[in-house]
Protein backbone atom coordinates (compact mmCIF):
# COMPACT_ATOMS: atom_id res chain seq x y z
CA UNK A 1 0.00 0.00 0.00
CA UNK A 2 1.36 3.36 -1.03
CA UNK A 3 0.09 6.73 0.15
CA UNK A 4 0.81 10.24 -1.03
CA UNK A 5 -0.36 12.65 1.66
CA UNK A 6 -0.87 16.39 1.34
CA UNK A 7 -2.07 19.04 3.76
CA UNK A 8 -4.96 21.02 2.26
CA UNK A 9 -7.10 24.03 3.10
CA UNK A 10 -9.86 22.33 1.11
CA UNK A 11 -10.20 19.53 -1.44
CA UNK A 12 -12.88 18.28 -3.80
CA UNK A 13 -13.37 15.19 -5.94
CA UNK A 14 -15.45 15.57 -9.09
CA UNK A 15 -16.57 12.53 -11.08
CA UNK A 16 -17.86 13.16 -14.58
CA UNK A 17 -18.44 16.82 -13.75
CA UNK A 18 -20.37 16.25 -10.52
CA UNK A 19 -19.07 16.94 -7.02
CA UNK A 20 -18.59 13.57 -5.33
CA UNK A 21 -16.86 14.60 -2.08
CA UNK A 22 -15.30 17.63 -0.43
CA UNK A 23 -13.45 18.52 2.76
CA UNK A 24 -12.20 21.61 4.55
CA UNK A 25 -8.78 21.96 6.16
CA UNK A 26 -7.07 18.63 6.69
CA UNK A 27 -5.37 15.90 4.71
CA UNK A 28 -5.85 14.53 1.22
CA UNK A 29 -4.39 11.04 0.87
CA UNK A 30 -4.03 9.36 -2.51
CA UNK A 31 -3.87 5.61 -1.84
CA UNK A 32 -2.35 3.01 -4.16
CA UNK A 33 -3.67 -0.41 -3.15
CA UNK A 34 -1.61 -3.41 -4.21
CA UNK A 35 -2.63 -7.06 -4.63
CA UNK A 36 -1.25 -8.32 -1.32
CA UNK A 37 -2.70 -5.48 0.79
CA UNK A 38 -5.29 -6.42 3.39
CA UNK A 39 -7.51 -4.81 6.03
CA UNK A 40 -4.77 -5.04 8.67
CA UNK A 41 -2.36 -3.06 6.51
CA UNK A 42 -5.08 -0.53 5.63
CA UNK A 43 -5.84 0.03 9.32
CA UNK A 44 -2.14 0.43 10.11
CA UNK A 45 -1.77 3.04 7.36
CA UNK A 46 -4.92 4.89 8.51
CA UNK A 47 -3.69 4.96 12.12
CA UNK A 48 -0.36 6.37 10.96
CA UNK A 49 -1.98 9.04 8.77
CA UNK A 50 -4.22 10.14 11.66
CA UNK A 51 -1.23 10.33 14.02
CA UNK A 52 1.14 12.30 11.75
CA UNK A 53 2.05 15.53 13.51
CA UNK A 54 2.27 17.70 10.42
CA UNK A 55 0.24 20.77 11.39
CA UNK A 56 1.77 23.82 13.03
CA UNK A 57 1.21 24.73 16.66
CA UNK A 58 1.22 28.26 18.09
CA UNK A 59 5.02 28.35 17.83
CA UNK A 60 4.95 27.30 14.18
CA UNK A 61 6.37 23.84 14.94
CA UNK A 62 4.79 20.80 13.34
CA UNK A 63 3.40 19.30 16.54
CA UNK A 64 -0.32 18.83 15.83
CA UNK A 65 -2.13 15.92 14.24
CA UNK A 66 -5.41 15.88 12.34
CA UNK A 67 -7.52 15.40 15.48
CA UNK A 68 -5.75 18.27 17.27
CA UNK A 69 -6.82 20.74 14.58
CA UNK A 70 -10.28 19.20 14.09
CA UNK A 71 -9.35 18.56 10.47
CA UNK A 72 -10.91 16.48 7.73
CA UNK A 73 -9.49 13.47 5.89
CA UNK A 74 -10.17 12.52 2.29
CA UNK A 75 -8.95 9.18 0.95
CA UNK A 76 -8.83 8.77 -2.82
CA UNK A 77 -7.96 5.48 -4.52
CA UNK A 78 -5.16 6.10 -7.03
CA UNK A 79 -3.95 2.92 -8.74
CA UNK A 80 -1.18 4.75 -10.61
CA UNK A 81 0.81 4.95 -7.36
CA UNK A 82 1.28 1.18 -7.67
CA UNK A 83 2.87 1.49 -11.12
CA UNK A 84 5.95 -0.56 -11.95
CA UNK A 85 8.40 1.74 -13.73
CA UNK A 86 11.74 -0.05 -13.38
CA UNK A 87 11.81 -1.39 -16.94
CA UNK A 88 11.01 0.21 -20.25
CA UNK A 89 8.94 3.28 -20.96
CA UNK A 90 5.46 1.91 -20.31
CA UNK A 91 4.34 1.61 -16.68
CA UNK A 92 2.94 -1.73 -15.58
CA UNK A 93 0.07 -2.13 -13.16
CA UNK A 94 0.18 -5.86 -12.46
CA UNK A 95 0.84 -5.23 -8.74
CA UNK A 96 -2.22 -2.98 -8.37
CA UNK A 97 -5.34 -4.50 -6.87
CA UNK A 98 -8.21 -4.78 -9.40
CA UNK A 99 -10.62 -1.80 -9.18
CA UNK A 100 -13.55 -3.77 -7.73
CA UNK A 101 -11.38 -5.11 -4.90
CA UNK A 102 -9.57 -1.82 -4.26
CA UNK A 103 -12.81 0.04 -3.56
mmCIF file of N, CA and C in Angstrom:
data_model
loop_
_atom_site.group_PDB
_atom_site.id
_atom_site.type_symbol
_atom_site.label_atom_id
_atom_site.label_comp_id
_atom_site.label_asym_id
_atom_site.label_seq_id
_atom_site.Cartn_x
_atom_site.Cartn_y
_atom_site.Cartn_z
ATOM 1 N N UNK A 1 0.855 -1.165 0.000
ATOM 2 C CA UNK A 1 0.000 0.000 0.000
ATOM 3 C C UNK A 1 0.900 1.227 0.000
ATOM 4 N N UNK A 2 0.562 2.151 -0.864
ATOM 5 C CA UNK A 2 1.360 3.355 -1.031
ATOM 6 C C UNK A 2 0.442 4.551 -0.829
ATOM 7 N N UNK A 3 0.909 5.536 -0.068
ATOM 8 C CA UNK A 3 0.094 6.732 0.153
ATOM 9 C C UNK A 3 0.898 7.982 -0.155
ATOM 10 N N UNK A 4 0.257 8.911 -0.807
ATOM 11 C CA UNK A 4 0.808 10.240 -1.028
ATOM 12 C C UNK A 4 -0.111 11.188 -0.267
ATOM 13 N N UNK A 5 0.447 11.866 0.740
ATOM 14 C CA UNK A 5 -0.364 12.653 1.665
ATOM 15 C C UNK A 5 -0.031 14.131 1.512
ATOM 16 N N UNK A 6 -1.073 14.955 1.486
ATOM 17 C CA UNK A 6 -0.874 16.391 1.339
ATOM 18 C C UNK A 6 -1.796 17.143 2.293
ATOM 19 N N UNK A 7 -1.235 18.153 2.956
ATOM 20 C CA UNK A 7 -2.072 19.044 3.759
ATOM 21 C C UNK A 7 -2.858 19.936 2.804
ATOM 22 N N UNK A 8 -4.121 20.181 3.129
ATOM 23 C CA UNK A 8 -4.958 21.016 2.257
ATOM 24 C C UNK A 8 -5.792 21.983 3.094
ATOM 25 N N UNK A 9 -6.120 23.120 2.498
ATOM 26 C CA UNK A 9 -7.102 24.029 3.098
ATOM 27 C C UNK A 9 -8.507 23.572 2.731
ATOM 28 N N UNK A 10 -8.623 22.942 1.582
ATOM 29 C CA UNK A 10 -9.859 22.325 1.114
ATOM 30 C C UNK A 10 -9.510 21.395 -0.042
ATOM 31 N N UNK A 11 -10.388 20.452 -0.313
ATOM 32 C CA UNK A 11 -10.200 19.534 -1.443
ATOM 33 C C UNK A 11 -11.565 19.056 -1.917
ATOM 34 N N UNK A 12 -11.646 18.786 -3.209
ATOM 35 C CA UNK A 12 -12.879 18.277 -3.803
ATOM 36 C C UNK A 12 -12.542 17.167 -4.789
ATOM 37 N N UNK A 13 -13.460 16.218 -4.913
ATOM 38 C CA UNK A 13 -13.366 15.188 -5.941
ATOM 39 C C UNK A 13 -14.606 15.327 -6.816
ATOM 40 N N UNK A 14 -14.365 15.495 -8.110
ATOM 41 C CA UNK A 14 -15.448 15.567 -9.087
ATOM 42 C C UNK A 14 -15.374 14.318 -9.964
ATOM 43 N N UNK A 15 -16.497 13.690 -10.196
ATOM 44 C CA UNK A 15 -16.573 12.532 -11.079
ATOM 45 C C UNK A 15 -17.564 12.868 -12.180
ATOM 46 N N UNK A 16 -17.060 12.827 -13.404
ATOM 47 C CA UNK A 16 -17.865 13.156 -14.583
ATOM 48 C C UNK A 16 -18.606 14.482 -14.408
ATOM 49 N N UNK A 17 -17.894 15.474 -13.871
ATOM 50 C CA UNK A 17 -18.438 16.816 -13.746
ATOM 51 C C UNK A 17 -19.285 17.089 -12.519
ATOM 52 N N UNK A 18 -19.552 16.068 -11.720
ATOM 53 C CA UNK A 18 -20.373 16.253 -10.519
ATOM 54 C C UNK A 18 -19.517 16.124 -9.265
ATOM 55 N N UNK A 19 -19.785 16.992 -8.292
ATOM 56 C CA UNK A 19 -19.072 16.935 -7.024
ATOM 57 C C UNK A 19 -19.423 15.631 -6.315
ATOM 58 N N UNK A 20 -18.395 14.859 -5.990
ATOM 59 C CA UNK A 20 -18.588 13.565 -5.333
ATOM 60 C C UNK A 20 -18.274 13.660 -3.840
ATOM 61 N N UNK A 21 -17.252 14.451 -3.480
ATOM 62 C CA UNK A 21 -16.856 14.598 -2.080
ATOM 63 C C UNK A 21 -16.068 15.888 -1.925
ATOM 64 N N UNK A 22 -16.122 16.457 -0.708
ATOM 65 C CA UNK A 22 -15.298 17.627 -0.428
ATOM 66 C C UNK A 22 -14.975 17.679 1.056
ATOM 67 N N UNK A 23 -13.869 18.343 1.373
ATOM 68 C CA UNK A 23 -13.451 18.521 2.759
ATOM 69 C C UNK A 23 -12.931 19.942 2.934
ATOM 70 N N UNK A 24 -12.850 20.352 4.198
ATOM 71 C CA UNK A 24 -12.205 21.606 4.553
ATOM 72 C C UNK A 24 -10.750 21.332 4.885
ATOM 73 N N UNK A 25 -10.187 22.116 5.802
ATOM 74 C CA UNK A 25 -8.779 21.956 6.165
ATOM 75 C C UNK A 25 -8.520 20.549 6.685
ATOM 76 N N UNK A 26 -7.428 19.965 6.229
ATOM 77 C CA UNK A 26 -7.073 18.632 6.687
ATOM 78 C C UNK A 26 -6.064 17.973 5.786
ATOM 79 N N UNK A 27 -6.292 16.693 5.514
ATOM 80 C CA UNK A 27 -5.368 15.901 4.712
ATOM 81 C C UNK A 27 -6.089 15.241 3.545
ATOM 82 N N UNK A 28 -5.434 15.277 2.400
ATOM 83 C CA UNK A 28 -5.855 14.526 1.222
ATOM 84 C C UNK A 28 -4.835 13.415 1.051
ATOM 85 N N UNK A 29 -5.291 12.178 1.028
ATOM 86 C CA UNK A 29 -4.390 11.037 0.870
ATOM 87 C C UNK A 29 -4.776 10.252 -0.377
ATOM 88 N N UNK A 30 -3.856 10.204 -1.334
ATOM 89 C CA UNK A 30 -4.028 9.357 -2.511
ATOM 90 C C UNK A 30 -3.457 7.998 -2.143
ATOM 91 N N UNK A 31 -4.246 6.942 -2.306
ATOM 92 C CA UNK A 31 -3.870 5.609 -1.841
ATOM 93 C C UNK A 31 -3.750 4.654 -3.021
ATOM 94 N N UNK A 32 -2.576 4.050 -3.168
ATOM 95 C CA UNK A 32 -2.354 3.007 -4.165
ATOM 96 C C UNK A 32 -2.443 1.659 -3.476
ATOM 97 N N UNK A 33 -3.452 0.881 -3.796
ATOM 98 C CA UNK A 33 -3.674 -0.411 -3.146
ATOM 99 C C UNK A 33 -3.119 -1.509 -4.040
ATOM 100 N N UNK A 34 -2.250 -2.341 -3.456
ATOM 101 C CA UNK A 34 -1.607 -3.413 -4.209
ATOM 102 C C UNK A 34 -2.250 -4.758 -3.884
ATOM 103 N N UNK A 35 -1.960 -5.756 -4.717
ATOM 104 C CA UNK A 35 -2.629 -7.063 -4.630
ATOM 105 C C UNK A 35 -2.559 -7.709 -3.255
ATOM 106 N N UNK A 36 -1.418 -7.631 -2.592
ATOM 107 C CA UNK A 36 -1.246 -8.320 -1.317
ATOM 108 C C UNK A 36 -1.721 -7.510 -0.111
ATOM 109 N N UNK A 37 -2.242 -6.317 -0.322
ATOM 110 C CA UNK A 37 -2.697 -5.482 0.787
ATOM 111 C C UNK A 37 -3.982 -6.048 1.385
ATOM 112 N N UNK A 38 -4.104 -5.910 2.697
ATOM 113 C CA UNK A 38 -5.291 -6.422 3.386
ATOM 114 C C UNK A 38 -5.816 -5.383 4.375
ATOM 115 N N UNK A 39 -6.884 -5.735 5.087
ATOM 116 C CA UNK A 39 -7.506 -4.808 6.033
ATOM 117 C C UNK A 39 -6.553 -4.406 7.156
ATOM 118 N N UNK A 40 -5.726 -5.339 7.602
ATOM 119 C CA UNK A 40 -4.771 -5.039 8.674
ATOM 120 C C UNK A 40 -3.813 -3.941 8.245
ATOM 121 N N UNK A 41 -3.288 -4.055 7.034
ATOM 122 C CA UNK A 41 -2.360 -3.057 6.515
ATOM 123 C C UNK A 41 -3.064 -1.719 6.299
ATOM 124 N N UNK A 42 -4.307 -1.760 5.828
ATOM 125 C CA UNK A 42 -5.077 -0.530 5.626
ATOM 126 C C UNK A 42 -5.299 0.186 6.960
ATOM 127 N N UNK A 43 -5.627 -0.570 8.006
ATOM 128 C CA UNK A 43 -5.840 0.035 9.324
ATOM 129 C C UNK A 43 -4.546 0.627 9.866
ATOM 130 N N UNK A 44 -3.441 -0.070 9.662
ATOM 131 C CA UNK A 44 -2.138 0.431 10.112
ATOM 132 C C UNK A 44 -1.802 1.748 9.417
ATOM 133 N N UNK A 45 -2.039 1.820 8.112
ATOM 134 C CA UNK A 45 -1.774 3.045 7.362
ATOM 135 C C UNK A 45 -2.694 4.169 7.840
ATOM 136 N N UNK A 46 -3.974 3.875 8.036
ATOM 137 C CA UNK A 46 -4.915 4.885 8.514
ATOM 138 C C UNK A 46 -4.491 5.422 9.879
ATOM 139 N N UNK A 47 -4.129 4.525 10.795
ATOM 140 C CA UNK A 47 -3.691 4.955 12.123
ATOM 141 C C UNK A 47 -2.480 5.878 12.024
ATOM 142 N N UNK A 48 -1.569 5.554 11.129
ATOM 143 C CA UNK A 48 -0.363 6.367 10.956
ATOM 144 C C UNK A 48 -0.710 7.740 10.385
ATOM 145 N N UNK A 49 -1.574 7.765 9.369
ATOM 146 C CA UNK A 49 -1.981 9.043 8.772
ATOM 147 C C UNK A 49 -2.635 9.930 9.828
ATOM 148 N N UNK A 50 -3.522 9.363 10.633
ATOM 149 C CA UNK A 50 -4.218 10.139 11.658
ATOM 150 C C UNK A 50 -3.269 10.657 12.733
ATOM 151 N N UNK A 51 -2.168 9.955 12.966
ATOM 152 C CA UNK A 51 -1.226 10.330 14.023
ATOM 153 C C UNK A 51 -0.101 11.251 13.551
ATOM 154 N N UNK A 52 0.071 11.417 12.245
ATOM 155 C CA UNK A 52 1.136 12.297 11.748
ATOM 156 C C UNK A 52 0.984 13.690 12.340
ATOM 157 N N UNK A 53 2.052 14.174 12.947
ATOM 158 C CA UNK A 53 2.047 15.527 13.506
ATOM 159 C C UNK A 53 2.635 16.465 12.453
ATOM 160 N N UNK A 54 1.785 16.905 11.550
ATOM 161 C CA UNK A 54 2.269 17.705 10.421
ATOM 162 C C UNK A 54 1.553 19.048 10.297
ATOM 163 N N UNK A 55 0.887 19.455 11.374
ATOM 164 C CA UNK A 55 0.242 20.765 11.392
ATOM 165 C C UNK A 55 0.918 21.630 12.450
ATOM 166 N N UNK A 56 1.048 22.906 12.147
ATOM 167 C CA UNK A 56 1.767 23.818 13.027
ATOM 168 C C UNK A 56 1.012 24.159 14.301
ATOM 169 N N UNK A 57 1.783 24.266 15.396
ATOM 170 C CA UNK A 57 1.214 24.726 16.663
ATOM 171 C C UNK A 57 1.369 26.244 16.749
ATOM 172 N N UNK A 58 1.126 26.810 17.920
ATOM 173 C CA UNK A 58 1.216 28.263 18.092
ATOM 174 C C UNK A 58 2.625 28.799 17.885
ATOM 175 N N UNK A 59 3.629 27.940 18.035
ATOM 176 C CA UNK A 59 5.019 28.350 17.828
ATOM 177 C C UNK A 59 5.487 28.080 16.403
ATOM 178 N N UNK A 60 4.588 27.582 15.561
ATOM 179 C CA UNK A 60 4.950 27.298 14.177
ATOM 180 C C UNK A 60 5.646 25.962 13.984
ATOM 181 N N UNK A 61 5.745 25.167 15.043
ATOM 182 C CA UNK A 61 6.370 23.841 14.936
ATOM 183 C C UNK A 61 5.316 22.810 14.557
ATOM 184 N N UNK A 62 5.728 21.842 13.770
ATOM 185 C CA UNK A 62 4.792 20.796 13.339
ATOM 186 C C UNK A 62 4.613 19.796 14.484
ATOM 187 N N UNK A 63 3.652 20.100 15.347
ATOM 188 C CA UNK A 63 3.396 19.295 16.538
ATOM 189 C C UNK A 63 1.976 18.763 16.621
ATOM 190 N N UNK A 64 1.094 19.184 15.714
ATOM 191 C CA UNK A 64 -0.315 18.831 15.835
ATOM 192 C C UNK A 64 -0.729 17.813 14.780
ATOM 193 N N UNK A 65 -1.604 16.893 15.192
ATOM 194 C CA UNK A 65 -2.128 15.919 14.237
ATOM 195 C C UNK A 65 -3.516 16.355 13.770
ATOM 196 N N UNK A 66 -4.125 15.549 12.945
ATOM 197 C CA UNK A 66 -5.414 15.877 12.344
ATOM 198 C C UNK A 66 -6.495 16.108 13.400
ATOM 199 N N UNK A 67 -6.522 15.265 14.421
ATOM 200 C CA UNK A 67 -7.520 15.399 15.484
ATOM 201 C C UNK A 67 -7.314 16.698 16.260
ATOM 202 N N UNK A 68 -6.048 17.056 16.512
ATOM 203 C CA UNK A 68 -5.746 18.269 17.272
ATOM 204 C C UNK A 68 -6.313 19.520 16.614
ATOM 205 N N UNK A 69 -6.324 19.552 15.282
ATOM 206 C CA UNK A 69 -6.825 20.740 14.583
ATOM 207 C C UNK A 69 -8.292 20.599 14.183
ATOM 208 N N UNK A 70 -8.892 19.449 14.491
ATOM 209 C CA UNK A 70 -10.283 19.202 14.090
ATOM 210 C C UNK A 70 -10.423 19.135 12.581
ATOM 211 N N UNK A 71 -9.394 18.586 11.925
ATOM 212 C CA UNK A 71 -9.349 18.561 10.466
ATOM 213 C C UNK A 71 -10.097 17.402 9.839
ATOM 214 N N UNK A 72 -10.230 17.495 8.534
ATOM 215 C CA UNK A 72 -10.907 16.475 7.734
ATOM 216 C C UNK A 72 -9.882 15.583 7.042
ATOM 217 N N UNK A 73 -10.328 14.411 6.636
ATOM 218 C CA UNK A 73 -9.485 13.475 5.893
ATOM 219 C C UNK A 73 -10.248 12.990 4.672
ATOM 220 N N UNK A 74 -9.597 13.067 3.521
ATOM 221 C CA UNK A 74 -10.173 12.523 2.290
ATOM 222 C C UNK A 74 -9.212 11.474 1.752
ATOM 223 N N UNK A 75 -9.726 10.267 1.535
ATOM 224 C CA UNK A 75 -8.948 9.179 0.949
ATOM 225 C C UNK A 75 -9.433 8.965 -0.475
ATOM 226 N N UNK A 76 -8.494 8.947 -1.415
ATOM 227 C CA UNK A 76 -8.833 8.770 -2.822
ATOM 228 C C UNK A 76 -8.005 7.618 -3.376
ATOM 229 N N UNK A 77 -8.665 6.604 -3.903
ATOM 230 C CA UNK A 77 -7.963 5.483 -4.523
ATOM 231 C C UNK A 77 -7.250 5.972 -5.781
ATOM 232 N N UNK A 78 -5.962 5.633 -5.895
ATOM 233 C CA UNK A 78 -5.161 6.096 -7.028
ATOM 234 C C UNK A 78 -4.222 4.961 -7.446
ATOM 235 N N UNK A 79 -4.700 4.117 -8.366
ATOM 236 C CA UNK A 79 -3.946 2.923 -8.737
ATOM 237 C C UNK A 79 -2.604 3.250 -9.377
ATOM 238 N N UNK A 80 -2.444 4.428 -9.943
ATOM 239 C CA UNK A 80 -1.177 4.751 -10.614
ATOM 240 C C UNK A 80 -0.009 4.815 -9.638
ATOM 241 N N UNK A 81 -0.279 4.958 -8.341
ATOM 242 C CA UNK A 81 0.807 4.945 -7.360
ATOM 243 C C UNK A 81 1.451 3.565 -7.264
ATOM 244 N N UNK A 82 0.758 2.540 -7.706
ATOM 245 C CA UNK A 82 1.284 1.176 -7.672
ATOM 246 C C UNK A 82 1.984 0.797 -8.976
ATOM 247 N N UNK A 83 2.250 1.768 -9.815
ATOM 248 C CA UNK A 83 2.867 1.490 -11.122
ATOM 249 C C UNK A 83 4.275 0.926 -10.973
ATOM 250 N N UNK A 84 4.593 -0.013 -11.857
ATOM 251 C CA UNK A 84 5.953 -0.556 -11.952
ATOM 252 C C UNK A 84 6.651 0.209 -13.072
ATOM 253 N N UNK A 85 7.733 0.894 -12.731
ATOM 254 C CA UNK A 85 8.405 1.737 -13.729
ATOM 255 C C UNK A 85 9.884 1.414 -13.879
ATOM 256 N N UNK A 86 10.317 0.287 -13.339
ATOM 257 C CA UNK A 86 11.737 -0.053 -13.380
ATOM 258 C C UNK A 86 12.238 -0.358 -14.788
ATOM 259 N N UNK A 87 11.390 -0.972 -15.603
ATOM 260 C CA UNK A 87 11.815 -1.393 -16.943
ATOM 261 C C UNK A 87 11.017 -0.667 -18.013
ATOM 262 N N UNK A 88 11.687 -0.335 -19.083
ATOM 263 C CA UNK A 88 11.012 0.213 -20.254
ATOM 264 C C UNK A 88 10.399 1.585 -20.037
ATOM 265 N N UNK A 89 9.549 1.960 -20.974
ATOM 266 C CA UNK A 89 8.936 3.284 -20.962
ATOM 267 C C UNK A 89 7.430 3.246 -20.744
ATOM 268 N N UNK A 90 6.892 2.055 -20.548
ATOM 269 C CA UNK A 90 5.461 1.910 -20.309
ATOM 270 C C UNK A 90 5.263 1.374 -18.893
ATOM 271 N N UNK A 91 4.547 2.115 -18.036
ATOM 272 C CA UNK A 91 4.340 1.611 -16.679
ATOM 273 C C UNK A 91 3.464 0.364 -16.685
ATOM 274 N N UNK A 92 3.752 -0.533 -15.756
ATOM 275 C CA UNK A 92 2.938 -1.732 -15.585
ATOM 276 C C UNK A 92 2.109 -1.608 -14.318
ATOM 277 N N UNK A 93 0.947 -2.222 -14.322
ATOM 278 C CA UNK A 93 0.066 -2.132 -13.162
ATOM 279 C C UNK A 93 -0.328 -3.509 -12.636
ATOM 280 N N UNK A 94 0.510 -4.499 -12.878
ATOM 281 C CA UNK A 94 0.175 -5.859 -12.459
ATOM 282 C C UNK A 94 0.176 -6.016 -10.944
ATOM 283 N N UNK A 95 0.841 -5.125 -10.204
ATOM 284 C CA UNK A 95 0.838 -5.228 -8.744
ATOM 285 C C UNK A 95 -0.340 -4.495 -8.115
ATOM 286 N N UNK A 96 -1.068 -3.708 -8.904
ATOM 287 C CA UNK A 96 -2.224 -2.979 -8.368
ATOM 288 C C UNK A 96 -3.395 -3.933 -8.175
ATOM 289 N N UNK A 97 -4.145 -3.703 -7.116
ATOM 290 C CA UNK A 97 -5.341 -4.503 -6.866
ATOM 291 C C UNK A 97 -6.392 -4.131 -7.905
ATOM 292 N N UNK A 98 -7.150 -5.092 -8.432
ATOM 293 C CA UNK A 98 -8.206 -4.780 -9.401
ATOM 294 C C UNK A 98 -9.193 -3.755 -8.825
ATOM 295 N N UNK A 99 -9.749 -2.886 -9.662
ATOM 296 C CA UNK A 99 -10.616 -1.804 -9.176
ATOM 297 C C UNK A 99 -11.743 -2.251 -8.244
ATOM 298 N N UNK A 100 -12.423 -3.324 -8.566
ATOM 299 C CA UNK A 100 -13.548 -3.768 -7.733
ATOM 300 C C UNK A 100 -13.088 -4.136 -6.323
ATOM 301 N N UNK A 101 -11.905 -4.730 -6.208
ATOM 302 C CA UNK A 101 -11.378 -5.110 -4.899
ATOM 303 C C UNK A 101 -10.790 -3.920 -4.161
ATOM 304 N N UNK A 102 -10.217 -2.976 -4.880
ATOM 305 C CA UNK A 102 -9.568 -1.823 -4.255
ATOM 306 C C UNK A 102 -10.573 -0.870 -3.621
ATOM 307 N N UNK A 103 -11.800 -0.856 -4.123
ATOM 308 C CA UNK A 103 -12.809 0.042 -3.562
ATOM 309 C C UNK A 103 -13.118 -0.352 -2.152
#
